[in-house]
CSV table of C-alpha atoms and ligand atoms in Angstrom, one decimal:
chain,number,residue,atom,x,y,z
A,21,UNK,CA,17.1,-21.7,0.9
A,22,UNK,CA,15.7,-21.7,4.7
A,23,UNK,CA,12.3,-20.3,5.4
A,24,UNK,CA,13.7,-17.2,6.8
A,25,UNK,CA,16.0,-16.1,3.7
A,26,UNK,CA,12.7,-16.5,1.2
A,27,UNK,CA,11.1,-13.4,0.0
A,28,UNK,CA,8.7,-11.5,0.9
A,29,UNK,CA,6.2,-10.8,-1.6
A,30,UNK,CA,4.3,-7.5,-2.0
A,31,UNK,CA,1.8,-7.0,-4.5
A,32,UNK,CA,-0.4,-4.1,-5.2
A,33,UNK,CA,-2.4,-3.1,-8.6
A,34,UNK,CA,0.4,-1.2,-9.7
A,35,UNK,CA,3.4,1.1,-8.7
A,36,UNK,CA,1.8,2.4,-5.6
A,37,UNK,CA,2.7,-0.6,-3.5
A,38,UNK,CA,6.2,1.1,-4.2
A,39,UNK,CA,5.3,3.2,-1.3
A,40,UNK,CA,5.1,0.8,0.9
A,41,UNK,CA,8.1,-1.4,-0.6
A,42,UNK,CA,9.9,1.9,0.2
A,43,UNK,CA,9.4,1.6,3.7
A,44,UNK,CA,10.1,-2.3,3.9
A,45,UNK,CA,14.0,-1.4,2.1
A,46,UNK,CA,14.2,1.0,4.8
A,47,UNK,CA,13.3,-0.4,8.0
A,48,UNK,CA,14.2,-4.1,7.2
A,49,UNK,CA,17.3,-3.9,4.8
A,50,UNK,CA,18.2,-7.6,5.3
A,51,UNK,CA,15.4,-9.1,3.4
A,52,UNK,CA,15.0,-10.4,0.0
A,53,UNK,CA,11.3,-8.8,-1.6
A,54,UNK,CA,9.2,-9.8,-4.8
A,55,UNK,CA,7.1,-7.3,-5.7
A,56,UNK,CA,3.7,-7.9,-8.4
A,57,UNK,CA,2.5,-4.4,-9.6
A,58,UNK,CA,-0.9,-5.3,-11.2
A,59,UNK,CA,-0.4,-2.9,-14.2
A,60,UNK,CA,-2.3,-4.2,-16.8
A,61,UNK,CA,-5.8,-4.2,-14.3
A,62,UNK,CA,-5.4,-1.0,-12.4
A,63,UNK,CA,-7.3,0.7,-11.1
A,64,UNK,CA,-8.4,-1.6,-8.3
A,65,UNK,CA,-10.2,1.6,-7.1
A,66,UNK,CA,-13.4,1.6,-8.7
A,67,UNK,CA,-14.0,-2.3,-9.2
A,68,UNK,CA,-16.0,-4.6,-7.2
A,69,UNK,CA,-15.4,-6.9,-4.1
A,70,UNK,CA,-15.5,-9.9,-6.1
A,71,UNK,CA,-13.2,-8.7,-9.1
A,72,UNK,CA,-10.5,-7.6,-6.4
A,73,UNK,CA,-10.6,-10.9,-4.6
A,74,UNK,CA,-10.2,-12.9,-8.0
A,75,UNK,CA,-7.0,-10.4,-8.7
A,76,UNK,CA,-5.1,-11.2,-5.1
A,77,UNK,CA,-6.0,-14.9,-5.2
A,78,UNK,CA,-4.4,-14.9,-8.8
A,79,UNK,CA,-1.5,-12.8,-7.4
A,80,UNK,CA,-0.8,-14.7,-4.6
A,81,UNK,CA,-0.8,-18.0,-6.4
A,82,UNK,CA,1.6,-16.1,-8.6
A,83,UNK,CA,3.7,-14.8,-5.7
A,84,UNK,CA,3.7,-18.4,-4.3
A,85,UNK,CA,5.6,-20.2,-7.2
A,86,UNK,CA,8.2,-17.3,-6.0
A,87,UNK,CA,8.4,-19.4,-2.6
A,88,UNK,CA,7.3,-16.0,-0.7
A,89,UNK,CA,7.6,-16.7,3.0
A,90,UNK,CA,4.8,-14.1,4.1
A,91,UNK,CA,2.4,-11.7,2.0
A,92,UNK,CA,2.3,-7.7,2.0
A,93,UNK,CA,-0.8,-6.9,0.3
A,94,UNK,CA,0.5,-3.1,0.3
A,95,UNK,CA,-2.9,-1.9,-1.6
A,96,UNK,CA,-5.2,-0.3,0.5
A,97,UNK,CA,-8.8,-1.3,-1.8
A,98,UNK,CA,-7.3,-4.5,-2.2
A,99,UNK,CA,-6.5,-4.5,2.0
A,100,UNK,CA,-10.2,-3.3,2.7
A,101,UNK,CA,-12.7,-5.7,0.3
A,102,UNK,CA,-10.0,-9.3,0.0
A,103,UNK,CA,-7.7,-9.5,2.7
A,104,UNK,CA,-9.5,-11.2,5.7
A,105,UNK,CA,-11.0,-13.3,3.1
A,106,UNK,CA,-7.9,-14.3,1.8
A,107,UNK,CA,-6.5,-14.8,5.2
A,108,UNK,CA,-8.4,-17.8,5.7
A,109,UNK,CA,-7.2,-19.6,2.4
A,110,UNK,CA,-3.8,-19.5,3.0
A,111,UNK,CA,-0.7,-21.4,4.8
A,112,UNK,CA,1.4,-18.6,5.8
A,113,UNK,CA,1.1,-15.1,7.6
A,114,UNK,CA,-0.1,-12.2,5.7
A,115,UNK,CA,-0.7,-8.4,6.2
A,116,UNK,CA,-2.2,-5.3,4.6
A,117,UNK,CA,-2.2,-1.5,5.0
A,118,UNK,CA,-5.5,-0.8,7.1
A,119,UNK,CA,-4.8,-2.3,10.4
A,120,UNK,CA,-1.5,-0.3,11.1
A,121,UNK,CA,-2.6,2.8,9.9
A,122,UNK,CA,-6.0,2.7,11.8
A,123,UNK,CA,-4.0,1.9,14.7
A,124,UNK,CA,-1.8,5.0,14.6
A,125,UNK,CA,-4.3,7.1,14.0
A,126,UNK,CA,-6.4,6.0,16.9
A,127,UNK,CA,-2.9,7.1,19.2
A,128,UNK,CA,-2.5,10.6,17.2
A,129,UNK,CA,-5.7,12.1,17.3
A,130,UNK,CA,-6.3,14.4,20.7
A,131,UNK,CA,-10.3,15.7,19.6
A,132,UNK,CA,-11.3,12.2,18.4
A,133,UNK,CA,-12.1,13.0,14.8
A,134,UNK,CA,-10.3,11.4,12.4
A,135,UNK,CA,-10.1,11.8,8.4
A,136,UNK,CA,-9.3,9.1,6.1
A,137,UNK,CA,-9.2,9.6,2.1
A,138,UNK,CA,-8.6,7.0,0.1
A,139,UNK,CA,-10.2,5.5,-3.3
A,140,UNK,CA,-13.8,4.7,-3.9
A,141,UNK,CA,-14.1,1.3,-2.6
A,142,UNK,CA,-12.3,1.7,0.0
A,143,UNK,CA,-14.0,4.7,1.3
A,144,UNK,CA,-16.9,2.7,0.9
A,145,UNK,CA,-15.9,-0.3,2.5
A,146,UNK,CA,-16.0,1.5,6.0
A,147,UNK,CA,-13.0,-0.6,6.4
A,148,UNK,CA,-11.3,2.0,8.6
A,149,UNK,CA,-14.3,3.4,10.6
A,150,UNK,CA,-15.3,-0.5,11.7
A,151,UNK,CA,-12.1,-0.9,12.5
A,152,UNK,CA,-11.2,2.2,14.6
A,153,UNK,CA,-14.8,2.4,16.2
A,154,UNK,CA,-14.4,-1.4,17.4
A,155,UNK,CA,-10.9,-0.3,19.5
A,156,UNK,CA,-12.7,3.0,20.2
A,157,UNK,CA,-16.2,4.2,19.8
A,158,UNK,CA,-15.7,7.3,21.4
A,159,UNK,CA,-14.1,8.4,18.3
A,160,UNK,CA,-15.4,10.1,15.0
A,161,UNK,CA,-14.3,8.7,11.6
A,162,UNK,CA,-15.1,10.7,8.1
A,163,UNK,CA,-14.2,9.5,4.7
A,164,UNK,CA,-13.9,11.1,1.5
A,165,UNK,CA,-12.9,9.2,-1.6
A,166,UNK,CA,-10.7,11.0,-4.0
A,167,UNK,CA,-10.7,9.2,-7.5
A,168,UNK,CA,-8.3,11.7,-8.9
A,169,UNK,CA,-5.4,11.7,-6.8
A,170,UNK,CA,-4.0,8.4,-8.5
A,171,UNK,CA,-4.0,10.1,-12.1
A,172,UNK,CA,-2.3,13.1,-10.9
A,173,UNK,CA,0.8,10.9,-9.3
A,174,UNK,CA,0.9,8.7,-11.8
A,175,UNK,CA,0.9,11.5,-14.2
A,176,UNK,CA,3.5,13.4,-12.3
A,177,UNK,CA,4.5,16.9,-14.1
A,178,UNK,CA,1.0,18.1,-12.6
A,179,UNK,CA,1.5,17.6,-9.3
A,180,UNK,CA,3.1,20.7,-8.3
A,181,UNK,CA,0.4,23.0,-10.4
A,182,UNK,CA,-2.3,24.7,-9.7
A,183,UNK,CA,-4.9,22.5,-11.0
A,184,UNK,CA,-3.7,19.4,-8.2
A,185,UNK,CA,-4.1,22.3,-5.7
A,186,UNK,CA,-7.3,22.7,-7.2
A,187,UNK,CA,-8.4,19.4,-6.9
A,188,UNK,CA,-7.0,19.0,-3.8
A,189,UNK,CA,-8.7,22.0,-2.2
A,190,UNK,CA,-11.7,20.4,-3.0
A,191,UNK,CA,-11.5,17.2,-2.3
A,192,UNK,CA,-10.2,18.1,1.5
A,193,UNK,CA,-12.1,20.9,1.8
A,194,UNK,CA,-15.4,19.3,4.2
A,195,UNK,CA,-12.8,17.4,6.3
A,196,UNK,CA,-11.3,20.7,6.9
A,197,UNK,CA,-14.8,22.0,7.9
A,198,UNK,CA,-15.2,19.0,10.2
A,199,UNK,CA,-12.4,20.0,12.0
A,200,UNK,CA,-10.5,16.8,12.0
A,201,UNK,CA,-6.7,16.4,13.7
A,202,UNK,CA,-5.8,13.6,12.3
A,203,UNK,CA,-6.2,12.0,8.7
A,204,UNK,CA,-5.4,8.9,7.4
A,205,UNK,CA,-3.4,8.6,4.2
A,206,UNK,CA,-5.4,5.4,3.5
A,207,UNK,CA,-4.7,5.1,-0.6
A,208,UNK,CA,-0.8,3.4,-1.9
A,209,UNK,CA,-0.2,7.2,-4.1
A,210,UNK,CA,-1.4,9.7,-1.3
A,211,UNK,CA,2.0,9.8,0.5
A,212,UNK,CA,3.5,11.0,-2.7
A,213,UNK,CA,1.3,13.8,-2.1
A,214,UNK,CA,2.2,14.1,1.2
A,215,UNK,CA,3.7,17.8,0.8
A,216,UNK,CA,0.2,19.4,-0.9
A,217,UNK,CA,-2.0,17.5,1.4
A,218,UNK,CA,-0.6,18.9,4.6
A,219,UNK,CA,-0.4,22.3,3.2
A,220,UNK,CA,-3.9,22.3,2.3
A,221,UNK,CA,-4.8,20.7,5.9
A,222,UNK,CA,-2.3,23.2,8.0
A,223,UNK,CA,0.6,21.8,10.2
A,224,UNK,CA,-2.4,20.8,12.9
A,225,UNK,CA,-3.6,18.2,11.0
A,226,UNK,CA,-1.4,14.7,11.8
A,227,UNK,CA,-1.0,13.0,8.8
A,228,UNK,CA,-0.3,9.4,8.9
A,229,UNK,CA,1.2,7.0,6.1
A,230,UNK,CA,0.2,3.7,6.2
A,231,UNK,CA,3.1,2.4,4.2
A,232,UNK,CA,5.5,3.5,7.2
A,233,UNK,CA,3.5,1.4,10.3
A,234,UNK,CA,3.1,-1.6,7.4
A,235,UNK,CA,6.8,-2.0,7.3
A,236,UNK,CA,7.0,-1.8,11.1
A,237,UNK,CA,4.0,-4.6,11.7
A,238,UNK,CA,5.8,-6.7,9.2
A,239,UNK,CA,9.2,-6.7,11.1
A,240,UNK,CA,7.0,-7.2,14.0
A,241,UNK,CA,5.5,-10.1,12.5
A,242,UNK,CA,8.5,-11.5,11.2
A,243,UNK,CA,9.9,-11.6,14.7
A,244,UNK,CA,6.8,-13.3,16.0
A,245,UNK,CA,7.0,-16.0,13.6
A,246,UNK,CA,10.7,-16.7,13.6
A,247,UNK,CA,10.7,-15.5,10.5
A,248,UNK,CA,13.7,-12.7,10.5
A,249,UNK,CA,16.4,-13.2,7.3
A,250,UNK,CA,19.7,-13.7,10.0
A,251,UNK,CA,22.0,-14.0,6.9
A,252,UNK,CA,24.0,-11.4,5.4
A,253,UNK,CA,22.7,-10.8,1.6
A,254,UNK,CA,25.8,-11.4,-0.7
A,255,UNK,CA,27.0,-7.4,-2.8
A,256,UNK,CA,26.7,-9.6,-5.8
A,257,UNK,CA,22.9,-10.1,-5.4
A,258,UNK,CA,19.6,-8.2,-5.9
A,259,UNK,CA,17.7,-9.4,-3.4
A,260,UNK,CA,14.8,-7.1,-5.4
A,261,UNK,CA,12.4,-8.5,-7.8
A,262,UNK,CA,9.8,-6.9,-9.6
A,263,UNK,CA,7.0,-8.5,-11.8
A,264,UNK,CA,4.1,-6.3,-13.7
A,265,UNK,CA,1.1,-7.6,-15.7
A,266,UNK,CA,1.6,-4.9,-18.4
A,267,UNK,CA,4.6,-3.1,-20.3
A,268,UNK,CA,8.1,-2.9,-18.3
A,269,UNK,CA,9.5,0.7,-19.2
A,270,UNK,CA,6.7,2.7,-17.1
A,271,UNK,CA,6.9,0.8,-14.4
A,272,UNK,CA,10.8,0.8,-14.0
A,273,UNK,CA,11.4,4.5,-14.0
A,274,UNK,CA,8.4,4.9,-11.5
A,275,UNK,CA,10.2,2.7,-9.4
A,276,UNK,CA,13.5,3.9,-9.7
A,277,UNK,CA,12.0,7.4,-8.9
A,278,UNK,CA,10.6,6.4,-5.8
A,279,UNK,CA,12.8,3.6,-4.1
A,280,UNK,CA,16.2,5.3,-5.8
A,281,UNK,CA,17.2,1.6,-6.6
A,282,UNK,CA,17.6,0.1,-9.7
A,283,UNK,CA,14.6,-2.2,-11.3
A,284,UNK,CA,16.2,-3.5,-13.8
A,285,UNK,CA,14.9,-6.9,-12.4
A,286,UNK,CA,11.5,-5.8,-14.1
A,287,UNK,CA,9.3,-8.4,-15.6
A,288,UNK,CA,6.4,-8.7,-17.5
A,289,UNK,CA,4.6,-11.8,-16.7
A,290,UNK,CA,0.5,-13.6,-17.9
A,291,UNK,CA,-1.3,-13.2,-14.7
A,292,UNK,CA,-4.7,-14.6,-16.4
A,293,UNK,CA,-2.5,-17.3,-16.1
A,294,UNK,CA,-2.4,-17.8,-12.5
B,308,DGL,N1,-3.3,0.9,-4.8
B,308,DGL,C1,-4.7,1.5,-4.7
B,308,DGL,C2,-5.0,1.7,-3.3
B,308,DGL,O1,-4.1,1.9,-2.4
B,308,DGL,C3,-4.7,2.8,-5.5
B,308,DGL,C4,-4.8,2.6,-7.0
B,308,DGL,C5,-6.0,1.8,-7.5
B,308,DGL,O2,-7.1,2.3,-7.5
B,308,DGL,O3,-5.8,0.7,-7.9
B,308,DGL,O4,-6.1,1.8,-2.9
């Protein structure tokens, strides 16, 4: 196989990344994609610096034996503590979810104050706020970490009751009193709640998905690097692959609920190993 028809591999600590694999199916059909849900260690939310950065490394060595031509780390926490880190261990182009979404926001917002939710860590990485503040630091960045937005996707028959609108309410509720214009959807499951979030916010409020400029940055960088799949992909292949560190059946009809492809391809692999 030629550099350019490898796959891509995306990894995230669980089905989140889906979100942003989503996007990639979308916006650049003609390439193959492994994807490594970390299902057994998730959440990467609430753990340290150091534990994440020992997860990726493991996953990427994992995704290398795959013969991955470039790295989506589709994760936000895992994008915020590891990724530059990472960057400088390895032989081949890799991207995460904070740069393109910081970037759009900086080009939405019209008062300057932007809102970004996202897990714990990430929230308190600052990640997005030294990032936005270095192209910009006229503008106003506010964080909140909301811990129990992944539960509530993940378990999905609550997500149209009242208690998410609950937790929602108050989660958003200071942002709202900060009078932001723009806010960040800076966490993989948060565009799943897309619909609740922006009613909460009101149609003023620009909300912007990460997973959607990710995809775009990638086909970017794929063009950059000479990296583009030219060849047709043959009917009689998947060019989708999916490997999770824990059981198979959850995973697959997350997957199939959100990409609306079939995950058959689903399995479970040792990543201690790696
Ligand atoms: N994938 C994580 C993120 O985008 C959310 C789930 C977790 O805490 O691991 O930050």
């Amino acid at each position: 196989m030629q550099r350019a028809e490898a796959p891509i591999g995306v990894f995230d600590s669980g089905v989140g990344g889906l979100t942003v694999m989503r996007e990639i199916i979308r916006q650049i059909p003609k390439e193959r994609v492994v994807y490594f849900g970390d299902t057994a260690r998730v959440p990467y939310g609430n753990k340290s610096r150091d534990t994440i950065l020992k997860y990726s490394r493991q996953i990427i060595r994992f995704l290398k034996t795959k013969e991955v031509k470039t790295i989506v780390v589709a994760c936000n926490t895992a994008s915020a503590v590891a990724l530059e880190e990472i960057r400088g261990e390895l032989d081949m182009p890799i991207i995460g979810v904070i740069k393109p979404g910081a970037k759009t926001a900086i080009k939405a917002t019209r008062n300057g104050k932007i809102g970004i939710i996202g897990t714990e860590t990430t929230v308190r990485s600052k990640i997005y706020s030294h990032f936005i503040q270095d192209l910009n630091p006229n503008l106003t960045v506010i964080g909140k970490a909301c811990p129990l937005f992944v539960p509530l996707v993940e378990e999905g028959e609550f997500l149209k009751s009242s208690i998410a609108a609950e937790i929602a309410t108050h989660y958003l509720k200071d942002l709202k009193k900060e009078g932001i214009d723009t806010l960040i959807l800076g966490c993989t499951h948060y565009p799943l709640m897309r619909k609740l979030i922006g009613q909460i916010m009101g149609e003023q409020v620009i909300l912007v998905n990460p997973a959607y400029e990710t995809a775009r940055g990638l086909k970017e960088l794929l063009k950059q690097k000479g990296l583009e799949n030219q060849k047709e992909i043959a009917e009689s292949e998947n060019p989708y692959a999916f490997y999770v560190s824990d059981t198979v059946d959850k995973f697959q009809q997350f997957a199939e609920n959100i990409l609306t492809y079939s995950a058959e391809n689903t399995m479970k692999i040792n990543i201690e190993d790696y």
